Amino acid sequence: MDTPSTTAAEIAALRTEADLGLGGRVAIVTGGGQGLGRVFAKAYAAHGAIPVIADINEARGAAVEAEIRSANHRALFVPTDVADYAAVARMADRVRGELGRIDALVNGAAIFSTLKKRPFDEIPLEEWDRVVRVNVSGVFHCCRAVMPAMKGAKYGRIINISSNTALTGRPDYLHYTTTKSALLGMTRSLAREVGKFGITVNTLMPGATETEIPRETVSPQLKAAIVANQCIPRPETPEDLARVVMFLSSDLSRFVTGQTIIADGGLAHV
Ligand SMILES: NC(=O)c1ccc[n+]([C@@H]2O[C@H](COP(=O)([O-])OP(=O)(O)OC[C@H]3O[C@@H](n4cnc5c(N)ncnc54)[C@H](O)[C@@H]3O)[C@@H](O)[C@H]2O)c1
C-alpha cells in the first residue's frame, strides 16, 4: 500500500480542472477495495466528496479507507457482500445514519480479476450462478437499497460498470460478458423509472485497464492487440475511467441518463 504522502499526491492528481460541484456529496463505490474502485474512491475524495468503500474484502476495504484518511480526506469503509441483499440494506442504512445522504452509487463490485477463462461448456454451474449473483443481482440490490435516500433527496447518480466486452464479445468468458451485457438493460429500464425523481442511471464500459491486481485473462499478446485496435493507441489507465465517473457524478451530466459511455480509447463503437 502507498505511503500517506504518495497517496496525497495521487489524490491531488485525480482532481479535474473543472469544478464538478461534488464537495460534500456522498458516493458509494462498491468494489472500492482494490483496482478501479480504489481509484474511483480516491477521485471522489479529490473532488471533496466522501467515498464509501463497500467491499467484501475487509482487509483491502479498510486499507483504502485508511489510505484516503491518511491524506486528510474523509472516507468510510463498510464491509459488504453485494450478493446478500440484507447486507447491502444494512450498508445503505449505515451510510445514511453516519453521513446523512447518498448522492452517488458506483456499481463496480464484480467477480472479475479472480475469474478463469474457460470454454462455456466447462464453466462449473456453481461458478455461473455466483457470477450472475454478484455481477447482476448485486447491482440490483445496491440500486434498490440506495433508492429511498435518492428519491427522498430528488437527486441521485448511479453508474453501472459494465465492460466493452459486452459489445465485442470475448471467447471463454461467457459468464462475465453475459453479466456485463445484462447491465445495459438494467440501466436503460431503471433510468426510465427513476428519471422523474432526479436520478440518472448510466453504464460505463471500460476497456482492458491495468490495475495493481495481476490478471491472467489478458495475455501480453491480447494487450498489444487491444492497444493496436484503439483509436488512441496507448494502454488505458484507471484515471481515464475515474474522469468519466466524476463527469457522470456531476451536474455536467445532469441530462444524460440511460446511456452507455464507452471509455476504451475508441476500440469499440456503437
Ligand atoms: N480492469 C479492467 O480491465 C476492467 C475492464 C472492463 C470492466 N471492468 C469492470 O470494472 C470493475 C472493477 O474492475 P477491477 O479491475 O477493479 O476488478 P477487481 O476484480 O480487481 O476488483 C473487484 C472488487 O470487487 C470486490 N467484490 C467482489 N465480489 C464482491 C461482493 N460479492 N461484494 C462486494 N464486493 C465484491 C472485490 O473484493 C474487489 O475489491 C468490475 O466491475 C469489472 O468487471 C474492469
PDB file of C-alpha atoms and ligand atoms in Angstrom:
ATOM      1  CA  MET A   1       0.000   0.000   0.000  1.00  0.00           C
ATOM      2  CA  ASP A   2       1.222   3.559  -0.713  1.00  0.00           C
ATOM      3  CA  THR A   3       2.649   5.883   1.922  1.00  0.00           C
ATOM      4  CA  PRO A   4       0.443   8.815   3.050  1.00  0.00           C
ATOM      5  CA  SER A   5       2.446  11.374   1.034  1.00  0.00           C
ATOM      6  CA  THR A   6       2.251   9.276  -2.155  1.00  0.00           C
ATOM      7  CA  THR A   7      -1.468   8.877  -1.614  1.00  0.00           C
ATOM      8  CA  ALA A   8      -1.964  12.627  -1.113  1.00  0.00           C
ATOM      9  CA  ALA A   9      -0.135  13.324  -4.392  1.00  0.00           C
ATOM     10  CA  GLU A  10      -2.111  10.611  -6.190  1.00  0.00           C
ATOM     11  CA  ILE A  11      -5.373  12.021  -4.905  1.00  0.00           C
ATOM     12  CA  ALA A  12      -4.425  15.574  -5.914  1.00  0.00           C
ATOM     13  CA  ALA A  13      -3.569  14.339  -9.438  1.00  0.00           C
ATOM     14  CA  LEU A  14      -7.078  12.907  -9.789  1.00  0.00           C
ATOM     15  CA  ARG A  15      -8.672  16.339  -9.469  1.00  0.00           C
ATOM     16  CA  THR A  16     -10.000  17.656 -12.772  1.00  0.00           C
ATOM     17  CA  GLU A  17      -9.676  21.329 -13.699  1.00  0.00           C
ATOM     18  CA  ALA A  18     -13.433  21.870 -13.802  1.00  0.00           C
ATOM     19  CA  ASP A  19     -15.302  22.455 -10.543  1.00  0.00           C
ATOM     20  CA  LEU A  20     -17.626  19.484 -10.583  1.00  0.00           C
ATOM     21  CA  GLY A  21     -19.622  20.592  -7.551  1.00  0.00           C
ATOM     22  CA  LEU A  22     -19.052  17.294  -5.765  1.00  0.00           C
ATOM     23  CA  GLY A  23     -17.979  18.839  -2.436  1.00  0.00           C
ATOM     24  CA  GLY A  24     -19.775  17.170   0.485  1.00  0.00           C
ATOM     25  CA  ARG A  25     -21.504  14.618  -1.699  1.00  0.00           C
ATOM     26  CA  VAL A  26     -21.553  11.004  -0.510  1.00  0.00           C
ATOM     27  CA  ALA A  27     -20.653   8.379  -3.103  1.00  0.00           C
ATOM     28  CA  ILE A  28     -20.816   4.641  -2.524  1.00  0.00           C
ATOM     29  CA  VAL A  29     -18.245   2.722  -4.551  1.00  0.00           C
ATOM     30  CA  THR A  30     -18.867  -0.999  -4.471  1.00  0.00           C
ATOM     31  CA  GLY A  31     -15.707  -2.950  -5.120  1.00  0.00           C
ATOM     32  CA  GLY A  32     -13.772   0.048  -3.781  1.00  0.00           C
ATOM     33  CA  GLY A  33     -11.251  -2.143  -2.001  1.00  0.00           C
ATOM     34  CA  GLN A  34      -8.944  -2.508  -4.995  1.00  0.00           C
ATOM     35  CA  GLY A  35      -8.400  -1.909  -8.676  1.00  0.00           C
ATOM     36  CA  LEU A  36     -10.644   0.566 -10.433  1.00  0.00           C
ATOM     37  CA  GLY A  37     -12.938   1.081  -7.433  1.00  0.00           C
ATOM     38  CA  ARG A  38      -9.995   2.123  -5.287  1.00  0.00           C
ATOM     39  CA  VAL A  39      -9.083   4.841  -7.799  1.00  0.00           C
ATOM     40  CA  PHE A  40     -12.729   5.953  -8.103  1.00  0.00           C
ATOM     41  CA  ALA A  41     -12.885   6.297  -4.299  1.00  0.00           C
ATOM     42  CA  LYS A  42      -9.735   8.431  -4.335  1.00  0.00           C
ATOM     43  CA  ALA A  43     -11.088  10.549  -7.201  1.00  0.00           C
ATOM     44  CA  TYR A  44     -14.233  11.329  -5.188  1.00  0.00           C
ATOM     45  CA  ALA A  45     -12.002  12.331  -2.269  1.00  0.00           C
ATOM     46  CA  ALA A  46     -10.001  14.556  -4.623  1.00  0.00           C
ATOM     47  CA  HIS A  47     -13.209  16.397  -5.508  1.00  0.00           C
ATOM     48  CA  GLY A  48     -14.260  16.892  -1.890  1.00  0.00           C
ATOM     49  CA  ALA A  49     -16.848  14.109  -1.880  1.00  0.00           C
ATOM     50  CA  ILE A  50     -16.921  11.397   0.772  1.00  0.00           C
ATOM     51  CA  PRO A  51     -16.326   7.952  -0.731  1.00  0.00           C
ATOM     52  CA  VAL A  52     -17.923   4.949   0.910  1.00  0.00           C
ATOM     53  CA  ILE A  53     -15.955   1.832   0.122  1.00  0.00           C
ATOM     54  CA  ALA A  54     -18.376  -1.115   0.073  1.00  0.00           C
ATOM     55  CA  ASP A  55     -16.389  -4.297  -0.471  1.00  0.00           C
ATOM     56  CA  ILE A  56     -16.470  -7.923   0.602  1.00  0.00           C
ATOM     57  CA  ASN A  57     -12.702  -7.898   1.233  1.00  0.00           C
ATOM     58  CA  GLU A  58     -12.369  -6.415   4.713  1.00  0.00           C
ATOM     59  CA  ALA A  59      -8.576  -6.063   4.739  1.00  0.00           C
ATOM     60  CA  ARG A  60      -8.451  -4.273   1.398  1.00  0.00           C
ATOM     61  CA  GLY A  61     -11.507  -2.104   2.054  1.00  0.00           C
ATOM     62  CA  ALA A  62     -10.135  -0.974   5.411  1.00  0.00           C
ATOM     63  CA  ALA A  63      -6.744  -0.267   3.803  1.00  0.00           C
ATOM     64  CA  VAL A  64      -8.303   2.040   1.183  1.00  0.00           C
ATOM     65  CA  GLU A  65     -10.254   3.868   3.904  1.00  0.00           C
ATOM     66  CA  ALA A  66      -7.007   4.306   5.883  1.00  0.00           C
ATOM     67  CA  GLU A  67      -5.094   5.427   2.794  1.00  0.00           C
ATOM     68  CA  ILE A  68      -7.608   8.150   1.959  1.00  0.00           C
ATOM     69  CA  ARG A  69      -7.905   9.290   5.583  1.00  0.00           C
ATOM     70  CA  SER A  70      -4.104   9.439   5.896  1.00  0.00           C
ATOM     71  CA  ALA A  71      -4.165  12.060   3.136  1.00  0.00           C
ATOM     72  CA  ASN A  72      -6.641  14.123   5.223  1.00  0.00           C
ATOM     73  CA  HIS A  73      -9.753  13.248   3.252  1.00  0.00           C
ATOM     74  CA  ARG A  74     -12.909  11.671   4.576  1.00  0.00           C
ATOM     75  CA  ALA A  75     -13.780   8.065   3.690  1.00  0.00           C
ATOM     76  CA  LEU A  76     -15.843   5.257   5.161  1.00  0.00           C
ATOM     77  CA  PHE A  77     -15.397   1.525   4.674  1.00  0.00           C
ATOM     78  CA  VAL A  78     -18.457  -0.666   5.154  1.00  0.00           C
ATOM     79  CA  PRO A  79     -17.847  -4.418   4.722  1.00  0.00           C
ATOM     80  CA  THR A  80     -20.493  -5.560   2.251  1.00  0.00           C
ATOM     81  CA  ASP A  81     -21.296  -8.628   0.179  1.00  0.00           C
ATOM     82  CA  VAL A  82     -23.367  -7.181  -2.672  1.00  0.00           C
ATOM     83  CA  ALA A  83     -24.805 -10.656  -3.359  1.00  0.00           C
ATOM     84  CA  ASP A  84     -26.590 -10.508   0.016  1.00  0.00           C
ATOM     85  CA  TYR A  85     -29.489  -8.033  -0.034  1.00  0.00           C
ATOM     86  CA  ALA A  86     -29.729  -7.836   3.762  1.00  0.00           C
ATOM     87  CA  ALA A  87     -26.043  -6.879   3.964  1.00  0.00           C
ATOM     88  CA  VAL A  88     -26.479  -4.250   1.237  1.00  0.00           C
ATOM     89  CA  ALA A  89     -29.523  -2.760   3.010  1.00  0.00           C
ATOM     90  CA  ARG A  90     -27.540  -2.573   6.270  1.00  0.00           C
ATOM     91  CA  MET A  91     -24.708  -0.826   4.409  1.00  0.00           C
ATOM     92  CA  ALA A  92     -27.085   1.787   2.939  1.00  0.00           C
ATOM     93  CA  ASP A  93     -28.697   2.348   6.366  1.00  0.00           C
ATOM     94  CA  ARG A  94     -25.305   2.836   7.961  1.00  0.00           C
ATOM     95  CA  VAL A  95     -24.255   5.341   5.296  1.00  0.00           C
ATOM     96  CA  ARG A  96     -27.450   7.351   5.783  1.00  0.00           C
ATOM     97  CA  GLY A  97     -27.062   7.147   9.555  1.00  0.00           C
ATOM     98  CA  GLU A  98     -23.424   8.222   9.639  1.00  0.00           C
ATOM     99  CA  LEU A  99     -23.193  10.546   6.638  1.00  0.00           C
ATOM    100  CA  GLY A 100     -26.818  11.619   6.247  1.00  0.00           C
ATOM    101  CA  ARG A 101     -27.170  11.177   2.474  1.00  0.00           C
ATOM    102  CA  ILE A 102     -26.365   9.056  -0.565  1.00  0.00           C
ATOM    103  CA  ASP A 103     -25.746  11.080  -3.713  1.00  0.00           C
ATOM    104  CA  ALA A 104     -23.972   8.601  -5.964  1.00  0.00           C
ATOM    105  CA  LEU A 105     -23.588   4.873  -6.361  1.00  0.00           C
ATOM    106  CA  VAL A 106     -20.880   3.303  -8.497  1.00  0.00           C
ATOM    107  CA  ASN A 107     -21.621  -0.368  -9.027  1.00  0.00           C
ATOM    108  CA  GLY A 108     -18.103  -1.665  -9.567  1.00  0.00           C
ATOM    109  CA  ALA A 109     -18.089  -4.815  -7.423  1.00  0.00           C
ATOM    110  CA  ALA A 110     -17.848  -7.875  -9.613  1.00  0.00           C
ATOM    111  CA  ILE A 111     -16.258 -11.245  -9.881  1.00  0.00           C
ATOM    112  CA  PHE A 112     -13.646 -10.221 -12.385  1.00  0.00           C
ATOM    113  CA  SER A 113      -9.910 -10.399 -11.691  1.00  0.00           C
ATOM    114  CA  THR A 114     -10.243 -13.804  -9.989  1.00  0.00           C
ATOM    115  CA  LEU A 115     -12.204 -15.325 -12.875  1.00  0.00           C
ATOM    116  CA  LYS A 116     -10.628 -18.029 -15.019  1.00  0.00           C
ATOM    117  CA  LYS A 117     -11.232 -18.082 -18.750  1.00  0.00           C
ATOM    118  CA  ARG A 118     -12.727 -21.373 -19.897  1.00  0.00           C
ATOM    119  CA  PRO A 119     -14.892 -22.677 -22.730  1.00  0.00           C
ATOM    120  CA  PHE A 120     -18.511 -22.005 -21.899  1.00  0.00           C
ATOM    121  CA  ASP A 121     -19.390 -25.682 -21.551  1.00  0.00           C
ATOM    122  CA  GLU A 122     -16.675 -26.126 -18.945  1.00  0.00           C
ATOM    123  CA  ILE A 123     -17.872 -23.338 -16.652  1.00  0.00           C
ATOM    124  CA  PRO A 124     -18.920 -25.019 -13.392  1.00  0.00           C
ATOM    125  CA  LEU A 125     -22.630 -24.406 -12.790  1.00  0.00           C
ATOM    126  CA  GLU A 126     -21.963 -23.016  -9.300  1.00  0.00           C
ATOM    127  CA  GLU A 127     -19.463 -20.553 -10.770  1.00  0.00           C
ATOM    128  CA  TRP A 128     -22.040 -19.388 -13.329  1.00  0.00           C
ATOM    129  CA  ASP A 129     -24.592 -18.854 -10.526  1.00  0.00           C
ATOM    130  CA  ARG A 130     -22.170 -16.937  -8.318  1.00  0.00           C
ATOM    131  CA  VAL A 131     -21.028 -14.641 -11.158  1.00  0.00           C
ATOM    132  CA  VAL A 132     -24.649 -13.830 -12.019  1.00  0.00           C
ATOM    133  CA  ARG A 133     -25.486 -13.341  -8.345  1.00  0.00           C
ATOM    134  CA  VAL A 134     -22.647 -10.880  -7.716  1.00  0.00           C
ATOM    135  CA  ASN A 135     -22.365  -9.124 -11.093  1.00  0.00           C
ATOM    136  CA  VAL A 136     -26.090  -8.744 -11.824  1.00  0.00           C
ATOM    137  CA  SER A 137     -28.147  -9.284  -8.651  1.00  0.00           C
ATOM    138  CA  GLY A 138     -25.515  -7.350  -6.691  1.00  0.00           C
ATOM    139  CA  VAL A 139     -26.119  -4.279  -8.857  1.00  0.00           C
ATOM    140  CA  PHE A 140     -29.893  -4.648  -8.494  1.00  0.00           C
ATOM    141  CA  HIS A 141     -29.536  -4.961  -4.702  1.00  0.00           C
ATOM    142  CA  CYS A 142     -27.418  -1.814  -4.443  1.00  0.00           C
ATOM    143  CA  CYS A 143     -29.692   0.253  -6.722  1.00  0.00           C
ATOM    144  CA  ARG A 144     -32.667  -0.803  -4.660  1.00  0.00           C
ATOM    145  CA  ALA A 145     -31.046  -0.098  -1.305  1.00  0.00           C
ATOM    146  CA  VAL A 146     -29.990   3.469  -2.170  1.00  0.00           C
ATOM    147  CA  MET A 147     -33.334   4.373  -3.730  1.00  0.00           C
ATOM    148  CA  PRO A 148     -35.116   5.685  -0.579  1.00  0.00           C
ATOM    149  CA  ALA A 149     -32.259   8.144   0.070  1.00  0.00           C
ATOM    150  CA  MET A 150     -32.044   9.270  -3.556  1.00  0.00           C
ATOM    151  CA  LYS A 151     -35.798   9.551  -4.053  1.00  0.00           C
ATOM    152  CA  GLY A 152     -36.104  11.470  -0.780  1.00  0.00           C
ATOM    153  CA  ALA A 153     -33.473  13.949  -1.942  1.00  0.00           C
ATOM    154  CA  LYS A 154     -34.849  14.033  -5.503  1.00  0.00           C
ATOM    155  CA  TYR A 155     -31.241  13.591  -6.615  1.00  0.00           C
ATOM    156  CA  GLY A 156     -29.020  10.681  -7.471  1.00  0.00           C
ATOM    157  CA  ARG A 157     -26.324   9.418  -9.795  1.00  0.00           C
ATOM    158  CA  ILE A 158     -25.982   5.707 -10.496  1.00  0.00           C
ATOM    159  CA  ILE A 159     -23.063   4.446 -12.581  1.00  0.00           C
ATOM    160  CA  ASN A 160     -23.038   0.786 -13.521  1.00  0.00           C
ATOM    161  CA  ILE A 161     -19.626  -0.542 -14.501  1.00  0.00           C
ATOM    162  CA  SER A 162     -20.034  -2.850 -17.464  1.00  0.00           C
ATOM    163  CA  SER A 163     -17.267  -3.727 -19.951  1.00  0.00           C
ATOM    164  CA  ASN A 164     -16.628  -3.182 -23.637  1.00  0.00           C
ATOM    165  CA  THR A 165     -16.512  -6.992 -23.919  1.00  0.00           C
ATOM    166  CA  ALA A 166     -20.310  -6.806 -23.724  1.00  0.00           C
ATOM    167  CA  LEU A 167     -20.106  -5.203 -27.194  1.00  0.00           C
ATOM    168  CA  THR A 168     -17.169  -7.031 -28.719  1.00  0.00           C
ATOM    169  CA  GLY A 169     -17.718 -10.445 -27.140  1.00  0.00           C
ATOM    170  CA  ARG A 170     -14.779 -12.429 -25.825  1.00  0.00           C
ATOM    171  CA  PRO A 171     -14.286 -16.178 -26.044  1.00  0.00           C
ATOM    172  CA  ASP A 172     -14.023 -18.334 -22.908  1.00  0.00           C
ATOM    173  CA  TYR A 173     -15.595 -15.611 -20.793  1.00  0.00           C
ATOM    174  CA  LEU A 174     -19.305 -16.242 -21.251  1.00  0.00           C
ATOM    175  CA  HIS A 175     -20.442 -15.769 -17.647  1.00  0.00           C
ATOM    176  CA  TYR A 176     -18.590 -12.473 -17.399  1.00  0.00           C
ATOM    177  CA  THR A 177     -19.721 -10.973 -20.713  1.00  0.00           C
ATOM    178  CA  THR A 178     -23.298 -12.143 -20.137  1.00  0.00           C
ATOM    179  CA  THR A 179     -23.481 -10.355 -16.796  1.00  0.00           C
ATOM    180  CA  LYS A 180     -21.886  -7.198 -18.167  1.00  0.00           C
ATOM    181  CA  SER A 181     -24.427  -7.165 -21.023  1.00  0.00           C
ATOM    182  CA  ALA A 182     -27.271  -7.506 -18.531  1.00  0.00           C
ATOM    183  CA  LEU A 183     -26.295  -4.152 -17.027  1.00  0.00           C
ATOM    184  CA  LEU A 184     -27.260  -2.364 -20.246  1.00  0.00           C
ATOM    185  CA  GLY A 185     -30.868  -3.445 -19.970  1.00  0.00           C
ATOM    186  CA  MET A 186     -30.926  -2.748 -16.254  1.00  0.00           C
ATOM    187  CA  THR A 187     -29.516   0.745 -16.794  1.00  0.00           C
ATOM    188  CA  ARG A 188     -31.988   1.651 -19.538  1.00  0.00           C
ATOM    189  CA  SER A 189     -35.054   0.368 -17.718  1.00  0.00           C
ATOM    190  CA  LEU A 190     -34.095   1.810 -14.343  1.00  0.00           C
ATOM    191  CA  ALA A 191     -33.298   5.178 -15.936  1.00  0.00           C
ATOM    192  CA  ARG A 192     -36.866   5.259 -17.283  1.00  0.00           C
ATOM    193  CA  GLU A 193     -38.312   4.537 -13.833  1.00  0.00           C
ATOM    194  CA  VAL A 194     -36.291   6.996 -11.759  1.00  0.00           C
ATOM    195  CA  GLY A 195     -35.677   9.982 -14.041  1.00  0.00           C
ATOM    196  CA  LYS A 196     -38.724  11.686 -12.572  1.00  0.00           C
ATOM    197  CA  PHE A 197     -37.002  11.650  -9.180  1.00  0.00           C
ATOM    198  CA  GLY A 198     -33.933  13.479 -10.457  1.00  0.00           C
ATOM    199  CA  ILE A 199     -31.887  10.295 -10.567  1.00  0.00           C
ATOM    200  CA  THR A 200     -29.683   9.446 -13.550  1.00  0.00           C
ATOM    201  CA  VAL A 201     -28.514   5.930 -14.333  1.00  0.00           C
ATOM    202  CA  ASN A 202     -25.745   5.283 -16.831  1.00  0.00           C
ATOM    203  CA  THR A 203     -23.489   2.447 -17.885  1.00  0.00           C
ATOM    204  CA  LEU A 204     -19.746   2.917 -18.148  1.00  0.00           C
ATOM    205  CA  MET A 205     -17.897   0.448 -20.339  1.00  0.00           C
ATOM    206  CA  PRO A 206     -14.168   0.356 -19.692  1.00  0.00           C
ATOM    207  CA  GLY A 207     -11.711  -1.390 -21.944  1.00  0.00           C
ATOM    208  CA  ALA A 208      -8.920  -3.591 -20.580  1.00  0.00           C
ATOM    209  CA  THR A 209      -7.287  -1.473 -17.895  1.00  0.00           C
ATOM    210  CA  GLU A 210      -4.289  -2.465 -15.861  1.00  0.00           C
ATOM    211  CA  THR A 211      -4.568  -2.016 -12.105  1.00  0.00           C
ATOM    212  CA  GLU A 212      -2.365  -3.078  -9.188  1.00  0.00           C
ATOM    213  CA  ILE A 213      -4.055  -6.509  -9.362  1.00  0.00           C
ATOM    214  CA  PRO A 214      -2.476  -9.025 -11.761  1.00  0.00           C
ATOM    215  CA  ARG A 215      -4.880 -10.817 -14.124  1.00  0.00           C
ATOM    216  CA  GLU A 216      -4.418 -13.971 -16.147  1.00  0.00           C
ATOM    217  CA  THR A 217      -7.228 -13.139 -18.548  1.00  0.00           C
ATOM    218  CA  VAL A 218      -5.261 -10.538 -20.523  1.00  0.00           C
ATOM    219  CA  SER A 219      -2.078 -12.015 -22.028  1.00  0.00           C
ATOM    220  CA  PRO A 220       0.691  -9.699 -23.304  1.00  0.00           C
ATOM    221  CA  GLN A 221      -0.400 -10.618 -26.874  1.00  0.00           C
ATOM    222  CA  LEU A 222      -4.018  -9.702 -26.194  1.00  0.00           C
ATOM    223  CA  LYS A 223      -2.911  -6.469 -24.508  1.00  0.00           C
ATOM    224  CA  ALA A 224      -0.866  -5.480 -27.593  1.00  0.00           C
ATOM    225  CA  ALA A 225      -3.758  -6.364 -29.940  1.00  0.00           C
ATOM    226  CA  ILE A 226      -6.157  -4.274 -27.847  1.00  0.00           C
ATOM    227  CA  VAL A 227      -3.933  -1.181 -27.951  1.00  0.00           C
ATOM    228  CA  ALA A 228      -3.330  -1.623 -31.691  1.00  0.00           C
ATOM    229  CA  ASN A 229      -7.093  -1.615 -32.316  1.00  0.00           C
ATOM    230  CA  GLN A 230      -7.814   1.519 -30.291  1.00  0.00           C
ATOM    231  CA  CYS A 231      -8.126   4.952 -31.931  1.00  0.00           C
ATOM    232  CA  ILE A 232      -5.885   6.280 -29.170  1.00  0.00           C
ATOM    233  CA  PRO A 233      -3.086   3.704 -29.188  1.00  0.00           C
ATOM    234  CA  ARG A 234      -1.901   3.682 -25.589  1.00  0.00           C
ATOM    235  CA  PRO A 235      -2.848   1.464 -22.632  1.00  0.00           C
ATOM    236  CA  GLU A 236      -5.951   2.590 -20.732  1.00  0.00           C
ATOM    237  CA  THR A 237      -5.432   3.722 -17.138  1.00  0.00           C
ATOM    238  CA  PRO A 238      -7.798   3.745 -14.151  1.00  0.00           C
ATOM    239  CA  GLU A 239      -7.508   7.554 -14.170  1.00  0.00           C
ATOM    240  CA  ASP A 240      -9.046   7.638 -17.686  1.00  0.00           C
ATOM    241  CA  LEU A 241     -12.108   5.979 -16.194  1.00  0.00           C
ATOM    242  CA  ALA A 242     -12.167   7.994 -12.978  1.00  0.00           C
ATOM    243  CA  ARG A 243     -12.613  11.166 -15.051  1.00  0.00           C
ATOM    244  CA  VAL A 244     -15.734   9.727 -16.685  1.00  0.00           C
ATOM    245  CA  VAL A 245     -17.083   8.570 -13.323  1.00  0.00           C
ATOM    246  CA  MET A 246     -16.620  12.117 -11.978  1.00  0.00           C
ATOM    247  CA  PHE A 247     -18.400  13.564 -15.033  1.00  0.00           C
ATOM    248  CA  LEU A 248     -21.315  11.148 -14.620  1.00  0.00           C
ATOM    249  CA  SER A 249     -21.469  12.004 -10.897  1.00  0.00           C
ATOM    250  CA  SER A 250     -21.576  15.730 -11.512  1.00  0.00           C
ATOM    251  CA  ASP A 251     -24.051  18.348 -12.617  1.00  0.00           C
ATOM    252  CA  LEU A 252     -22.295  18.452 -16.004  1.00  0.00           C
ATOM    253  CA  SER A 253     -24.114  15.230 -16.923  1.00  0.00           C
ATOM    254  CA  ARG A 254     -27.490  16.155 -15.429  1.00  0.00           C
ATOM    255  CA  PHE A 255     -29.431  15.450 -18.660  1.00  0.00           C
ATOM    256  CA  VAL A 256     -27.524  12.270 -19.547  1.00  0.00           C
ATOM    257  CA  THR A 257     -29.333   9.116 -18.484  1.00  0.00           C
ATOM    258  CA  GLY A 258     -29.927   5.578 -19.679  1.00  0.00           C
ATOM    259  CA  GLN A 259     -26.742   5.901 -21.724  1.00  0.00           C
ATOM    260  CA  THR A 260     -23.771   3.691 -22.381  1.00  0.00           C
ATOM    261  CA  ILE A 261     -20.492   5.557 -22.225  1.00  0.00           C
ATOM    262  CA  ILE A 262     -17.673   3.554 -23.757  1.00  0.00           C
ATOM    263  CA  ALA A 263     -14.314   4.734 -22.438  1.00  0.00           C
ATOM    264  CA  ASP A 264     -11.804   2.474 -24.145  1.00  0.00           C
ATOM    265  CA  GLY A 265      -9.724   4.737 -26.403  1.00  0.00           C
ATOM    266  CA  GLY A 266     -12.120   4.101 -29.270  1.00  0.00           C
ATOM    267  CA  LEU A 267     -11.777   0.326 -29.534  1.00  0.00           C
ATOM    268  CA  ALA A 268     -15.498  -0.468 -29.572  1.00  0.00           C
ATOM    269  CA  HIS A 269     -18.049   1.787 -31.277  1.00  0.00           C
ATOM    270  CA  VAL A 270     -21.830   1.719 -31.195  1.00  0.00           C
TER     271      VAL A 270
HETATM  272  N1  LIG B   1      -9.918  -3.587 -15.101  1.00  0.00           N
HETATM  273  C1  LIG B   1     -10.436  -3.803 -16.290  1.00  0.00           C
HETATM  274  O1  LIG B   1      -9.735  -4.031 -17.279  1.00  0.00           O
HETATM  275  C2  LIG B   1     -11.931  -3.765 -16.498  1.00  0.00           C
HETATM  276  C3  LIG B   1     -12.412  -3.719 -17.817  1.00  0.00           C
HETATM  277  C4  LIG B   1     -13.787  -3.689 -18.021  1.00  0.00           C
HETATM  278  C5  LIG B   1     -14.636  -3.697 -16.921  1.00  0.00           C
HETATM  279  N2  LIG B   1     -14.131  -3.756 -15.659  1.00  0.00           N
HETATM  280  C6  LIG B   1     -15.076  -3.780 -14.549  1.00  0.00           C
HETATM  281  O2  LIG B   1     -14.701  -2.767 -13.613  1.00  0.00           O
HETATM  282  C7  LIG B   1     -14.982  -3.211 -12.293  1.00  0.00           C
HETATM  283  C8  LIG B   1     -13.722  -3.154 -11.454  1.00  0.00           C
HETATM  284  O3  LIG B   1     -12.679  -3.866 -12.112  1.00  0.00           O
HETATM  285  P1  LIG B   1     -11.314  -4.192 -11.350  1.00  0.00           P
HETATM  286  O4  LIG B   1     -10.285  -4.426 -12.384  1.00  0.00           O
HETATM  287  O5  LIG B   1     -11.072  -3.198 -10.289  1.00  0.00           O
HETATM  288  O6  LIG B   1     -11.729  -5.611 -10.678  1.00  0.00           O
HETATM  289  P2  LIG B   1     -11.143  -6.390  -9.401  1.00  0.00           P
HETATM  290  O7  LIG B   1     -11.502  -7.815  -9.585  1.00  0.00           O
HETATM  291  O8  LIG B   1      -9.706  -6.038  -9.182  1.00  0.00           O
HETATM  292  O9  LIG B   1     -11.949  -5.775  -8.169  1.00  0.00           O
HETATM  293  C9  LIG B   1     -13.256  -6.170  -7.889  1.00  0.00           C
HETATM  294  C10 LIG B   1     -13.611  -5.740  -6.490  1.00  0.00           C
HETATM  295  O10 LIG B   1     -14.942  -6.206  -6.224  1.00  0.00           O
HETATM  296  C11 LIG B   1     -14.936  -6.788  -4.933  1.00  0.00           C
HETATM  297  N3  LIG B   1     -16.014  -7.785  -4.847  1.00  0.00           N
HETATM  298  C12 LIG B   1     -16.073  -8.993  -5.465  1.00  0.00           C
HETATM  299  N4  LIG B   1     -17.185  -9.650  -5.092  1.00  0.00           N
HETATM  300  C13 LIG B   1     -17.844  -8.827  -4.224  1.00  0.00           C
HETATM  301  C14 LIG B   1     -19.040  -8.948  -3.491  1.00  0.00           C
HETATM  302  N5  LIG B   1     -19.795 -10.048  -3.550  1.00  0.00           N
HETATM  303  N6  LIG B   1     -19.437  -7.917  -2.705  1.00  0.00           N
HETATM  304  C15 LIG B   1     -18.668  -6.795  -2.616  1.00  0.00           C
HETATM  305  N7  LIG B   1     -17.502  -6.643  -3.267  1.00  0.00           N
HETATM  306  C16 LIG B   1     -17.095  -7.643  -4.070  1.00  0.00           C
HETATM  307  C17 LIG B   1     -13.564  -7.411  -4.773  1.00  0.00           C
HETATM  308  O11 LIG B   1     -13.268  -7.669  -3.411  1.00  0.00           O
HETATM  309  C18 LIG B   1     -12.698  -6.349  -5.418  1.00  0.00           C
HETATM  310  O12 LIG B   1     -12.318  -5.364  -4.482  1.00  0.00           O
HETATM  311  C19 LIG B   1     -15.568  -4.596 -12.426  1.00  0.00           C
HETATM  312  O13 LIG B   1     -16.977  -4.486 -12.449  1.00  0.00           O
HETATM  313  C20 LIG B   1     -15.061  -5.071 -13.769  1.00  0.00           C
HETATM  314  O14 LIG B   1     -15.921  -6.030 -14.344  1.00  0.00           O
HETATM  315  C21 LIG B   1     -12.793  -3.789 -15.431  1.00  0.00           C
END
